[in-house]
C-alpha cells in the first residue's frame, strides 16, 4: 500500500501477502550439497550460523569459499568469520546490508522497532511495524507466527546498538541546529 499511490490505475493488484522465508536447515543443506564445495561440517554450520539460511548471503559466502578453495585445501569456520567480517561488517556497503541500513537511517519507526526487538520488548511493536521490519529485510519470516527476531547474525550485527545510538544522536543534533 505504501508503494502503490493510486490503486485505481496500478497494474499491481496484490490481495495477499506472500511470505518467502529463508532456507530452513534442510533446504540450506541441499543447497550446500548442490554447490559441491568440499568443506567440513563445522564450516557449513558456521555459514548457517551467520546467514540463518538467507539465500543471497549464503550464495555470496559460498562464492567466497570457492575462491578460498582455489588456494587452500579446505575452508575452516574461522574463514567464514573472516568472510562475513570483510564482506558485510566492515563497510556495510553491500546488499542487502547497505539497503537495510539506509532504510533504518531514514525511519524512526524502524529504529524503534529494532530497539524493541533487541531488548526483548517485541510485544510493544504493532503488527504494521513488524510487517515493515520484515519487508525491510530485518525480521525473520516467522514474525507472522509470533516469533519476532532479527533475520540473522549478519543483520543483527550490522544494526547493533552503537550504530543505532549514533543515528539517534545525529537526528537529535540535526533537529536542534
Coordinates of N, CA, C and O in Angstrom, one line a residue:
X1 N 0.8 -1.2 0.0 CA 0.0 0.0 0.0 C 0.9 1.3 0.0 O 0.4 2.3 -0.5
X2 N 2.1 1.2 0.5 CA 3.0 2.3 0.5 C 3.6 2.6 -0.8 O 4.0 3.7 -1.2
X3 N 3.7 1.5 -1.6 CA 4.3 1.6 -2.9 C 3.3 2.1 -4.0 O 3.6 2.9 -4.8
X4 N 2.1 1.6 -3.9 CA 1.1 1.9 -4.9 C 0.3 3.2 -4.4 O -0.4 3.1 -3.5
X5 N 0.5 4.3 -5.1 CA -0.1 5.5 -4.7 C -1.5 5.6 -5.2 O -2.4 6.1 -4.5
X6 N -1.8 5.2 -6.4 CA -3.2 5.3 -6.9 C -3.6 3.8 -7.3 O -3.3 3.4 -8.4
X7 N -4.4 3.2 -6.4 CA -4.7 1.8 -6.7 C -5.7 1.6 -7.8 O -5.8 0.5 -8.4
X8 N -6.3 2.7 -8.3 CA -7.3 2.5 -9.4 C -6.5 2.4 -10.7 O -7.1 1.9 -11.7
X9 N -5.3 2.8 -10.8 CA -4.5 2.7 -12.1 C -3.3 1.8 -12.0 O -2.6 1.6 -13.0
X10 N -3.1 1.2 -10.9 CA -1.9 0.3 -10.7 C -2.1 -1.0 -11.4 O -3.2 -1.6 -11.3
X11 N -1.1 -1.5 -12.1 CA -1.1 -2.8 -12.7 C -0.9 -3.9 -11.7 O -1.1 -5.1 -12.0
X12 N -0.6 -3.5 -10.5 CA -0.3 -4.5 -9.4 C -1.5 -4.5 -8.5 O -1.8 -3.6 -7.8
X13 N -2.2 -5.6 -8.5 CA -3.4 -5.8 -7.6 C -3.1 -7.0 -6.7 O -3.5 -8.1 -6.9
X14 N -2.3 -6.7 -5.7 CA -1.9 -7.7 -4.7 C -2.9 -7.8 -3.6 O -3.0 -6.8 -2.9
X15 N -3.5 -8.9 -3.4 CA -4.5 -9.0 -2.4 C -4.1 -9.9 -1.2 O -4.8 -9.9 -0.2
X16 N -2.9 -10.5 -1.4 CA -2.5 -11.4 -0.3 C -1.0 -11.3 -0.2 O -0.3 -11.3 -1.1
X17 N -0.6 -11.3 1.1 CA 0.9 -11.2 1.4 C 1.5 -12.5 1.0 O 1.0 -13.6 1.3
X18 N 2.7 -12.4 0.4 CA 3.5 -13.6 0.0 C 4.7 -13.6 0.9 O 5.5 -12.7 0.8
X19 N 4.8 -14.6 1.8 CA 5.9 -14.6 2.7 C 6.9 -15.7 2.2 O 6.6 -16.8 2.1
X20 N 8.1 -15.2 1.8 CA 9.1 -16.2 1.4 C 10.2 -16.1 2.4 O 11.0 -15.1 2.6
X21 N 10.3 -17.2 3.2 CA 11.3 -17.3 4.2 C 12.6 -17.7 3.7 O 12.8 -18.0 2.5
X22 N 13.6 -17.7 4.6 CA 14.9 -18.1 4.3 C 14.9 -19.7 4.2 O 13.9 -20.3 4.6
X23 N 16.0 -20.2 3.7 CA 16.2 -21.7 3.7 C 16.1 -22.2 5.2 O 16.7 -21.6 6.1
X24 N 15.3 -23.3 5.4 CA 15.5 -23.9 6.7 C 16.8 -24.8 6.6 O 17.4 -24.8 5.5
X25 N 17.2 -25.4 7.7 CA 18.5 -26.1 7.6 C 18.5 -27.2 6.6 O 19.5 -27.4 5.9
X26 N 17.4 -27.9 6.4 CA 17.3 -28.9 5.3 C 17.5 -28.4 3.9 O 18.3 -28.9 3.1
X27 N 16.8 -27.3 3.6 CA 17.0 -26.6 2.3 C 18.4 -26.1 2.2 O 19.0 -26.2 1.1
X28 N 18.9 -25.5 3.2 CA 20.3 -25.0 3.2 C 21.3 -26.1 2.9 O 22.2 -25.9 2.1
X29 N 21.1 -27.2 3.6 CA 22.0 -28.4 3.4 C 21.9 -28.9 1.9 O 23.0 -29.2 1.4
X30 N 20.7 -28.9 1.4 CA 20.6 -29.3 0.0 C 21.3 -28.3 -0.9 O 22.0 -28.7 -1.9
X31 N 21.2 -27.0 -0.6 CA 21.9 -26.0 -1.4 C 23.4 -26.3 -1.3 O 24.1 -26.2 -2.4
X32 N 23.9 -26.5 -0.1 CA 25.4 -26.7 0.0 C 25.8 -27.9 -0.7 O 26.9 -27.9 -1.4
X33 N 25.0 -29.0 -0.7 CA 25.4 -30.2 -1.5 C 25.5 -29.9 -3.0 O 26.3 -30.4 -3.7
X34 N 24.5 -29.1 -3.4 CA 24.5 -28.8 -4.9 C 25.7 -27.9 -5.3 O 26.0 -27.9 -6.4
X35 N 26.2 -27.2 -4.4 CA 27.4 -26.3 -4.7 C 28.6 -27.2 -4.9 O 29.6 -26.8 -5.6
X36 N 28.6 -28.4 -4.4 CA 29.7 -29.4 -4.5 C 31.0 -28.9 -3.9 O 32.1 -29.3 -4.2
X37 N 30.8 -27.9 -2.9 CA 32.0 -27.5 -2.1 C 32.4 -28.5 -1.2 O 31.6 -29.1 -0.4
X38 N 33.7 -28.9 -1.1 CA 34.2 -29.9 -0.2 C 34.7 -29.1 1.0 O 35.9 -28.7 1.1
X39 N 33.8 -29.0 2.0 CA 34.1 -28.3 3.2 C 33.6 -29.1 4.4 O 32.6 -29.8 4.3
X40 N 34.3 -28.9 5.6 CA 33.8 -29.7 6.7 C 32.5 -29.2 7.3 O 32.1 -28.1 7.0
X41 N 31.8 -30.1 8.0 CA 30.5 -29.8 8.6 C 30.6 -28.6 9.5 O 29.6 -27.8 9.5
X42 N 31.7 -28.4 10.2 CA 31.8 -27.2 11.1 C 31.7 -25.9 10.3 O 31.2 -24.9 10.7
X43 N 32.3 -25.9 9.1 CA 32.3 -24.8 8.2 C 30.9 -24.5 7.7 O 30.4 -23.4 7.6
X44 N 30.2 -25.6 7.3 CA 28.8 -25.5 6.8 C 28.0 -24.9 7.9 O 27.2 -24.0 7.7
X45 N 28.1 -25.4 9.2 CA 27.4 -24.9 10.3 C 27.7 -23.4 10.6 O 26.7 -22.7 10.9
X46 N 28.9 -23.0 10.4 CA 29.2 -21.6 10.6 C 28.6 -20.7 9.5 O 28.1 -19.6 9.9
X47 N 28.5 -21.2 8.3 CA 27.7 -20.4 7.3 C 26.3 -20.2 7.7 O 25.7 -19.1 7.7
X48 N 25.7 -21.3 8.2 CA 24.3 -21.2 8.6 C 24.1 -20.4 9.8 O 23.2 -19.6 10.0
X49 N 25.1 -20.4 10.7 CA 25.1 -19.6 11.9 C 25.0 -18.1 11.6 O 24.2 -17.4 12.2
X50 N 25.7 -17.7 10.6 CA 25.7 -16.3 10.2 C 24.5 -15.9 9.4 O 24.0 -14.8 9.6
X51 N 24.1 -16.7 8.4 CA 23.1 -16.4 7.5 C 21.7 -16.8 7.8 O 20.7 -16.2 7.3
X52 N 21.6 -17.8 8.7 CA 20.3 -18.4 9.1 C 19.5 -18.8 7.8 O 18.3 -18.6 7.8
X53 N 20.2 -19.2 6.8 CA 19.6 -19.6 5.6 C 19.2 -18.6 4.6 O 18.5 -18.8 3.6
X54 N 19.6 -17.3 4.8 CA 19.3 -16.3 3.8 C 20.0 -16.6 2.5 O 21.2 -16.8 2.4
X55 N 19.2 -16.8 1.4 CA 19.7 -17.3 0.2 C 20.8 -16.4 -0.4 O 21.8 -16.9 -0.9
X56 N 20.6 -15.1 -0.5 CA 21.6 -14.2 -1.0 C 22.9 -14.3 -0.3 O 24.0 -14.4 -0.9
X57 N 22.8 -14.2 1.0 CA 24.1 -14.2 1.8 C 24.8 -15.5 1.8 O 26.0 -15.6 1.7
X58 N 24.0 -16.6 1.8 CA 24.6 -17.9 1.7 C 25.3 -18.1 0.3 O 26.4 -18.6 0.3
X59 N 24.7 -17.6 -0.7 CA 25.3 -17.7 -2.1 C 26.6 -16.8 -2.1 O 27.7 -17.3 -2.6
X60 N 26.6 -15.6 -1.5 CA 27.8 -14.8 -1.5 C 28.9 -15.4 -0.7 O 30.1 -15.4 -1.2
X61 N 28.6 -16.0 0.4 CA 29.6 -16.6 1.2 C 30.2 -17.8 0.6 O 31.4 -18.0 0.5
X62 N 29.3 -18.6 0.0 CA 29.8 -19.8 -0.8 C 30.7 -19.4 -1.9 O 31.7 -20.1 -2.2
X63 N 30.4 -18.3 -2.6 CA 31.2 -17.9 -3.7 C 32.6 -17.5 -3.1 O 33.7 -17.8 -3.8
X64 N 32.7 -16.9 -2.0 CA 34.0 -16.6 -1.4 C 34.7 -17.8 -0.9 O 35.9 -17.9 -1.0
X65 N 34.0 -18.8 -0.4 CA 34.6 -20.1 0.0 C 35.2 -20.8 -1.3 O 36.3 -21.3 -1.2
X66 N 34.5 -20.7 -2.4 CA 35.0 -21.3 -3.6 C 36.4 -20.7 -4.0 O 37.3 -21.4 -4.3
X67 N 36.5 -19.3 -3.8 CA 37.8 -18.7 -4.0 C 38.8 -19.2 -3.1 O 40.0 -19.4 -3.5
X68 N 38.5 -19.4 -1.8 CA 39.5 -19.9 -0.9 C 39.9 -21.2 -1.3 O 41.1 -21.6 -1.2
X69 N 39.0 -22.1 -1.7 CA 39.4 -23.5 -2.1 C 40.3 -23.5 -3.3 O 40.9 -24.6 -3.5
X70 N 40.4 -22.5 -4.0 CA 41.4 -22.4 -5.2 C 42.8 -22.3 -4.7 O 43.7 -22.8 -5.4
X71 N 43.0 -21.8 -3.4 CA 44.4 -21.7 -2.9 C 44.6 -22.5 -1.6 O 45.8 -22.6 -1.2
X72 N 43.6 -23.0 -1.0 CA 43.7 -23.8 0.2 C 43.0 -25.1 0.0 O 42.2 -25.3 -0.8
X73 N 43.4 -26.1 0.9 CA 42.8 -27.4 0.8 C 41.4 -27.4 1.3 O 40.6 -28.1 0.7
X74 N 41.1 -26.6 2.3 CA 39.7 -26.5 2.8 C 39.4 -25.1 3.3 O 40.3 -24.3 3.4
X75 N 38.2 -24.9 3.7 CA 37.8 -23.6 4.3 C 37.3 -24.0 5.7 O 36.5 -24.9 5.9
X76 N 37.9 -23.3 6.7 CA 37.6 -23.5 8.1 C 36.5 -22.5 8.6 O 36.3 -21.5 8.0
X77 N 35.9 -22.8 9.8 CA 35.0 -21.9 10.3 C 35.5 -20.5 10.5 O 34.8 -19.5 10.3
X78 N 36.8 -20.3 10.9 CA 37.3 -19.0 11.0 C 37.4 -18.3 9.7 O 37.4 -17.0 9.6
X79 N 37.5 -19.0 8.6 CA 37.5 -18.4 7.3 C 36.1 -17.8 7.0 O 36.0 -16.7 6.4
X80 N 35.1 -18.4 7.5 CA 33.7 -17.9 7.3 C 33.6 -16.6 8.1 O 33.0 -15.6 7.6
X81 N 34.1 -16.6 9.4 CA 34.0 -15.4 10.2 C 34.7 -14.3 9.5 O 34.2 -13.1 9.5
X82 N 35.9 -14.5 8.9 CA 36.6 -13.5 8.2 C 35.9 -13.0 6.9 O 35.9 -11.8 6.6
X83 N 35.3 -13.9 6.2 CA 34.5 -13.5 5.0 C 33.3 -12.6 5.5 O 33.1 -11.6 4.8
X84 N 32.6 -13.0 6.5 CA 31.5 -12.2 7.0 C 32.0 -10.8 7.4 O 31.4 -9.8 7.1
X85 N 33.0 -10.8 8.2 CA 33.6 -9.5 8.7 C 34.0 -8.6 7.5 O 33.6 -7.4 7.5
X86 N 34.7 -9.2 6.6 CA 35.2 -8.4 5.4 C 34.1 -8.0 4.5 O 34.0 -6.8 4.1
X87 N 33.2 -8.9 4.2 CA 32.1 -8.6 3.2 C 31.0 -7.7 3.8 O 30.5 -6.8 3.1
X88 N 30.5 -8.0 5.0 CA 29.3 -7.4 5.5 C 29.5 -6.4 6.6 O 28.7 -5.5 6.8
X89 N 30.5 -6.6 7.4 CA 30.6 -5.9 8.7 C 31.7 -4.9 8.8 O 32.0 -4.4 9.9
X90 N 32.3 -4.6 7.7 CA 33.4 -3.6 7.7 C 32.9 -2.2 7.1 O 32.9 -1.2 7.8
X91 N 32.5 -2.2 5.9 CA 32.0 -1.0 5.3 C 30.5 -0.9 5.2 O 29.9 0.1 4.9
X92 N 29.8 -2.0 5.4 CA 28.3 -2.1 5.3 C 27.8 -1.6 4.0 O 26.7 -1.0 3.9
X93 N 28.6 -1.8 2.9 CA 28.2 -1.2 1.6 C 27.8 -2.3 0.6 O 27.9 -2.0 -0.6
X94 N 27.4 -3.5 1.0 CA 27.0 -4.5 0.0 C 25.5 -4.9 0.4 O 25.1 -4.8 1.5
X95 N 24.8 -5.3 -0.7 CA 23.4 -5.8 -0.4 C 23.4 -7.0 0.4 O 24.3 -7.9 0.3
X96 N 22.4 -7.2 1.2 CA 21.3 -6.3 1.5 C 21.6 -5.4 2.6 O 20.8 -4.6 2.9
X97 N 22.8 -5.5 3.2 CA 23.1 -4.7 4.4 C 23.0 -3.2 4.1 O 22.4 -2.4 4.9
X98 N 23.5 -2.8 3.0 CA 23.5 -1.3 2.7 C 22.1 -0.8 2.6 O 21.8 0.3 3.1
X99 N 21.2 -1.5 1.9 CA 19.8 -1.1 1.7 C 19.1 -1.1 3.1 O 18.4 -0.1 3.4
X100 N 19.3 -2.1 3.9 CA 18.6 -2.2 5.2 C 19.1 -1.0 6.1 O 18.2 -0.3 6.7
X101 N 20.4 -0.7 6.1 CA 20.8 0.4 7.0 C 20.3 1.7 6.5 O 20.0 2.6 7.3
X102 N 20.2 1.9 5.1 CA 19.6 3.1 4.6 C 18.2 3.3 5.0 O 17.7 4.4 5.4
X103 N 17.4 2.2 5.0 CA 16.0 2.2 5.4 C 15.9 2.6 6.9 O 15.1 3.4 7.3
X104 N 16.8 2.0 7.7 CA 16.7 2.2 9.1 C 17.1 3.7 9.5 O 16.5 4.3 10.3
X105 N 18.1 4.2 8.7 CA 18.5 5.6 9.0 C 17.4 6.6 8.7 O 17.3 7.6 9.4
X106 N 16.6 6.2 7.7 CA 15.5 7.2 7.3 C 14.2 7.0 8.1 O 13.2 7.7 7.8
X107 N 14.1 6.0 9.0 CA 12.8 5.7 9.6 C 13.0 5.5 11.1 O 13.5 4.5 11.6
X108 N 12.5 6.5 11.8 CA 12.4 6.4 13.3 C 11.6 5.2 13.7 O 11.9 4.5 14.7
X109 N 10.5 4.9 13.0 CA 9.7 3.8 13.3 C 10.4 2.4 13.2 O 10.3 1.6 14.1
X110 N 11.2 2.3 12.2 CA 12.0 1.0 12.1 C 13.1 1.0 13.2 O 13.3 -0.1 13.8
X111 N 13.7 2.1 13.5 CA 14.7 2.1 14.6 C 14.0 1.7 15.9 O 14.6 0.9 16.7
X112 N 12.9 2.3 16.2 CA 12.2 2.0 17.5 C 11.8 0.5 17.5 O 11.9 -0.2 18.5
X113 N 11.4 -0.1 16.4 CA 11.1 -1.5 16.3 C 12.3 -2.4 16.5 O 12.2 -3.4 17.3
X114 N 13.4 -2.0 16.0 CA 14.6 -2.8 16.1 C 15.0 -2.8 17.6 O 15.4 -3.8 18.2
X115 N 15.0 -1.6 18.2 CA 15.4 -1.5 19.6 C 14.5 -2.3 20.5 O 14.9 -3.0 21.4
X116 N 13.2 -2.3 20.2 CA 12.3 -3.2 20.9 C 12.6 -4.6 20.8 O 12.6 -5.4 21.8
X117 N 13.0 -5.1 19.6 CA 13.3 -6.5 19.4 C 14.6 -6.8 20.1 O 14.7 -7.8 20.8
X118 N 15.6 -5.9 20.0 CA 16.9 -6.2 20.7 C 16.8 -6.3 22.2 O 17.5 -7.0 22.9
X119 N 15.8 -5.5 22.8 CA 15.6 -5.6 24.2 C 14.5 -6.5 24.7 O 14.0 -6.5 25.8
X120 N 14.0 -7.4 23.7 CA 13.0 -8.4 24.1 C 11.6 -7.8 24.4 O 10.8 -8.4 25.1
X121 N 11.3 -6.7 23.8 CA 10.0 -6.0 24.0 C 9.2 -6.0 22.8 O 8.5 -5.1 22.5
X122 N 9.3 -7.2 22.0 CA 8.5 -7.2 20.8 C 7.0 -7.1 20.9 O 6.3 -6.8 19.9
X123 N 6.5 -7.4 22.1 CA 5.0 -7.2 22.3 C 4.6 -5.8 22.2 O 3.4 -5.5 22.0
X124 N 5.5 -4.8 22.3 CA 5.2 -3.4 22.1 C 5.1 -2.9 20.7 O 4.8 -1.8 20.4
X125 N 5.5 -3.8 19.8 CA 5.6 -3.4 18.3 C 4.3 -3.8 17.7 O 3.8 -4.9 17.8
X126 N 3.7 -2.8 17.0 CA 2.5 -3.0 16.2 C 2.7 -4.0 15.1 O 3.8 -4.2 14.6
X127 N 1.6 -4.7 14.7 CA 1.7 -5.6 13.5 C 2.2 -4.9 12.3 O 2.9 -5.4 11.4
X128 N 1.7 -3.6 12.1 CA 2.2 -2.8 11.0 C 3.7 -2.6 10.9 O 4.3 -2.8 9.9
X129 N 4.2 -2.3 12.1 CA 5.7 -2.1 12.2 C 6.4 -3.4 12.0 O 7.5 -3.5 11.3
X130 N 5.9 -4.5 12.5 CA 6.5 -5.8 12.3 C 6.5 -6.1 10.8 O 7.6 -6.6 10.3
X131 N 5.5 -5.8 10.1 CA 5.4 -6.1 8.7 C 6.5 -5.2 7.9 O 7.1 -5.7 7.0
X132 N 6.6 -4.0 8.4 CA 7.6 -3.1 7.7 C 9.0 -3.6 8.0 O 9.9 -3.6 7.1
X133 N 9.3 -4.1 9.2 CA 10.6 -4.6 9.6 C 10.9 -5.9 8.7 O 12.0 -6.1 8.3
X134 N 9.8 -6.7 8.5 CA 10.0 -7.9 7.7 C 10.3 -7.5 6.2 O 11.2 -8.0 5.6
X135 N 9.5 -6.6 5.7 CA 9.7 -6.1 4.3 C 11.0 -5.4 4.1 O 11.6 -5.5 3.0
X136 N 11.5 -4.8 5.1 CA 12.9 -4.2 5.0 C 14.0 -5.2 5.1 O 15.1 -4.9 4.8
X137 N 13.7 -6.5 5.4 CA 14.7 -7.5 5.4 C 15.3 -7.7 6.8 O 16.4 -8.2 7.0
X138 N 14.6 -7.1 7.8 CA 15.2 -7.1 9.2 C 14.7 -8.3 10.0 O 15.5 -9.0 10.7
X139 N 13.4 -8.5 9.9 CA 12.8 -9.6 10.7 C 12.8 -10.9 9.9 O 12.6 -10.9 8.7
X140 N 12.9 -12.0 10.7 CA 12.7 -13.4 10.2 C 11.2 -13.5 9.8 O 10.3 -12.9 10.3
X141 N 11.0 -14.4 8.8 CA 9.6 -14.6 8.3 C 8.7 -15.2 9.3 O 7.5 -15.1 9.2
X142 N 9.2 -15.7 10.4 CA 8.4 -16.3 11.4 C 7.7 -15.3 12.3 O 6.9 -15.6 13.2
X143 N 7.8 -14.0 12.0 CA 7.2 -12.9 12.8 C 5.7 -13.1 12.7 O 5.0 -12.8 13.7
X144 N 5.2 -13.6 11.6 CA 3.7 -13.8 11.4 C 3.2 -14.9 12.3 O 2.0 -15.0 12.6
X145 N 4.1 -15.8 12.8 CA 3.7 -16.8 13.8 C 4.0 -16.4 15.2 O 3.9 -17.2 16.1
X146 N 4.3 -15.2 15.4 CA 4.6 -14.7 16.8 C 6.0 -14.8 17.2 O 6.3 -14.5 18.4
X147 N 6.9 -15.2 16.4 CA 8.3 -15.4 16.7 C 9.0 -14.1 16.1 O 9.3 -14.1 14.9
X148 N 9.3 -13.2 16.9 CA 9.9 -11.9 16.4 C 11.4 -11.9 16.8 O 11.8 -11.8 17.9
X149 N 12.2 -11.9 15.7 CA 13.6 -11.9 15.9 C 14.3 -11.4 14.6 O 13.7 -11.4 13.5
X150 N 15.5 -10.8 14.8 CA 16.2 -10.3 13.7 C 16.6 -11.5 12.8 O 16.9 -12.6 13.2
X151 N 16.5 -11.3 11.5 CA 16.7 -12.3 10.5 C 17.9 -13.2 10.6 O 17.8 -14.4 10.5
X152 N 19.0 -12.6 10.9 CA 20.3 -13.4 11.1 C 21.3 -12.6 11.8 O 21.2 -11.4 12.1
X153 N 22.4 -13.3 12.1 CA 23.5 -12.6 12.9 C 24.2 -11.5 12.1 O 24.6 -10.5 12.7
X154 N 24.2 -11.6 10.8 CA 24.8 -10.5 10.0 C 24.0 -9.3 10.1 O 24.5 -8.2 10.4
X155 N 22.7 -9.4 9.9 CA 21.8 -8.2 10.0 C 21.8 -7.7 11.4 O 21.9 -6.5 11.6
X156 N 21.8 -8.6 12.4 CA 21.8 -8.1 13.8 C 23.1 -7.3 14.1 O 23.0 -6.3 14.7
X157 N 24.2 -7.8 13.7 CA 25.5 -7.1 13.9 C 25.6 -5.8 13.1 O 26.2 -4.8 13.6
X158 N 25.0 -5.8 11.9 CA 25.0 -4.5 11.1 C 24.1 -3.4 11.7 O 24.3 -2.3 11.4
X159 N 23.2 -3.8 12.5 CA 22.2 -2.9 13.2 C 22.4 -2.9 14.7 O 21.5 -2.7 15.4
X160 N 23.7 -2.9 15.1 CA 24.0 -3.0 16.5 C 23.6 -1.7 17.3 O 23.3 -0.7 16.7
X161 N 23.6 -1.8 18.5 CA 23.1 -0.8 19.4 C 24.0 0.5 19.2 O 23.5 1.6 19.2
X162 N 25.3 0.4 19.1 CA 26.2 1.5 18.9 C 25.8 2.3 17.6 O 25.7 3.5 17.6
X163 N 25.6 1.6 16.6 CA 25.2 2.2 15.3 C 23.8 2.9 15.5 O 23.7 4.1 15.0
X164 N 22.9 2.3 16.1 CA 21.5 2.9 16.3 C 21.7 4.1 17.1 O 21.0 5.1 16.8
X165 N 22.5 4.1 18.2 CA 22.7 5.3 19.0 C 23.3 6.4 18.3 O 22.9 7.6 18.5
X166 N 24.2 6.1 17.3 CA 24.8 7.2 16.6 C 23.8 7.9 15.6 O 23.8 9.1 15.5
X167 N 22.9 7.1 15.1 CA 21.8 7.7 14.3 C 20.9 8.5 15.1 O 20.5 9.7 14.7
X168 N 20.5 8.1 16.3 CA 19.6 8.8 17.2 C 20.3 10.1 17.6 O 19.7 11.2 17.6
X169 N 21.6 10.1 17.9 CA 22.3 11.3 18.2 C 22.4 12.3 17.1 O 22.2 13.5 17.2
X170 N 22.7 11.7 15.9 CA 22.7 12.6 14.7 C 21.3 13.3 14.4 O 21.3 14.4 14.1
X171 N 20.3 12.5 14.6 CA 18.9 13.1 14.5 C 18.7 14.2 15.5 O 18.1 15.2 15.1
X172 N 19.0 13.9 16.7 CA 18.8 14.9 17.7 C 19.6 16.2 17.4 O 19.0 17.3 17.5
X173 N 20.9 16.1 17.1 CA 21.7 17.3 16.8 C 21.2 18.0 15.6 O 21.3 19.2 15.5
X174 N 20.7 17.3 14.6 CA 20.2 18.0 13.4 C 18.9 18.7 13.6 O 18.7 19.7 13.0
X175 N 18.1 18.2 14.6 CA 16.9 18.9 14.9 C 17.1 20.2 15.7 O 16.3 21.1 15.6
X176 N 18.2 20.2 16.6 CA 18.4 21.4 17.4 C 19.2 22.5 16.7 O 19.3 23.6 17.1
X177 N 19.8 22.1 15.5 CA 20.6 23.1 14.8 C 19.8 23.7 13.7 O 18.9 23.5 13.2

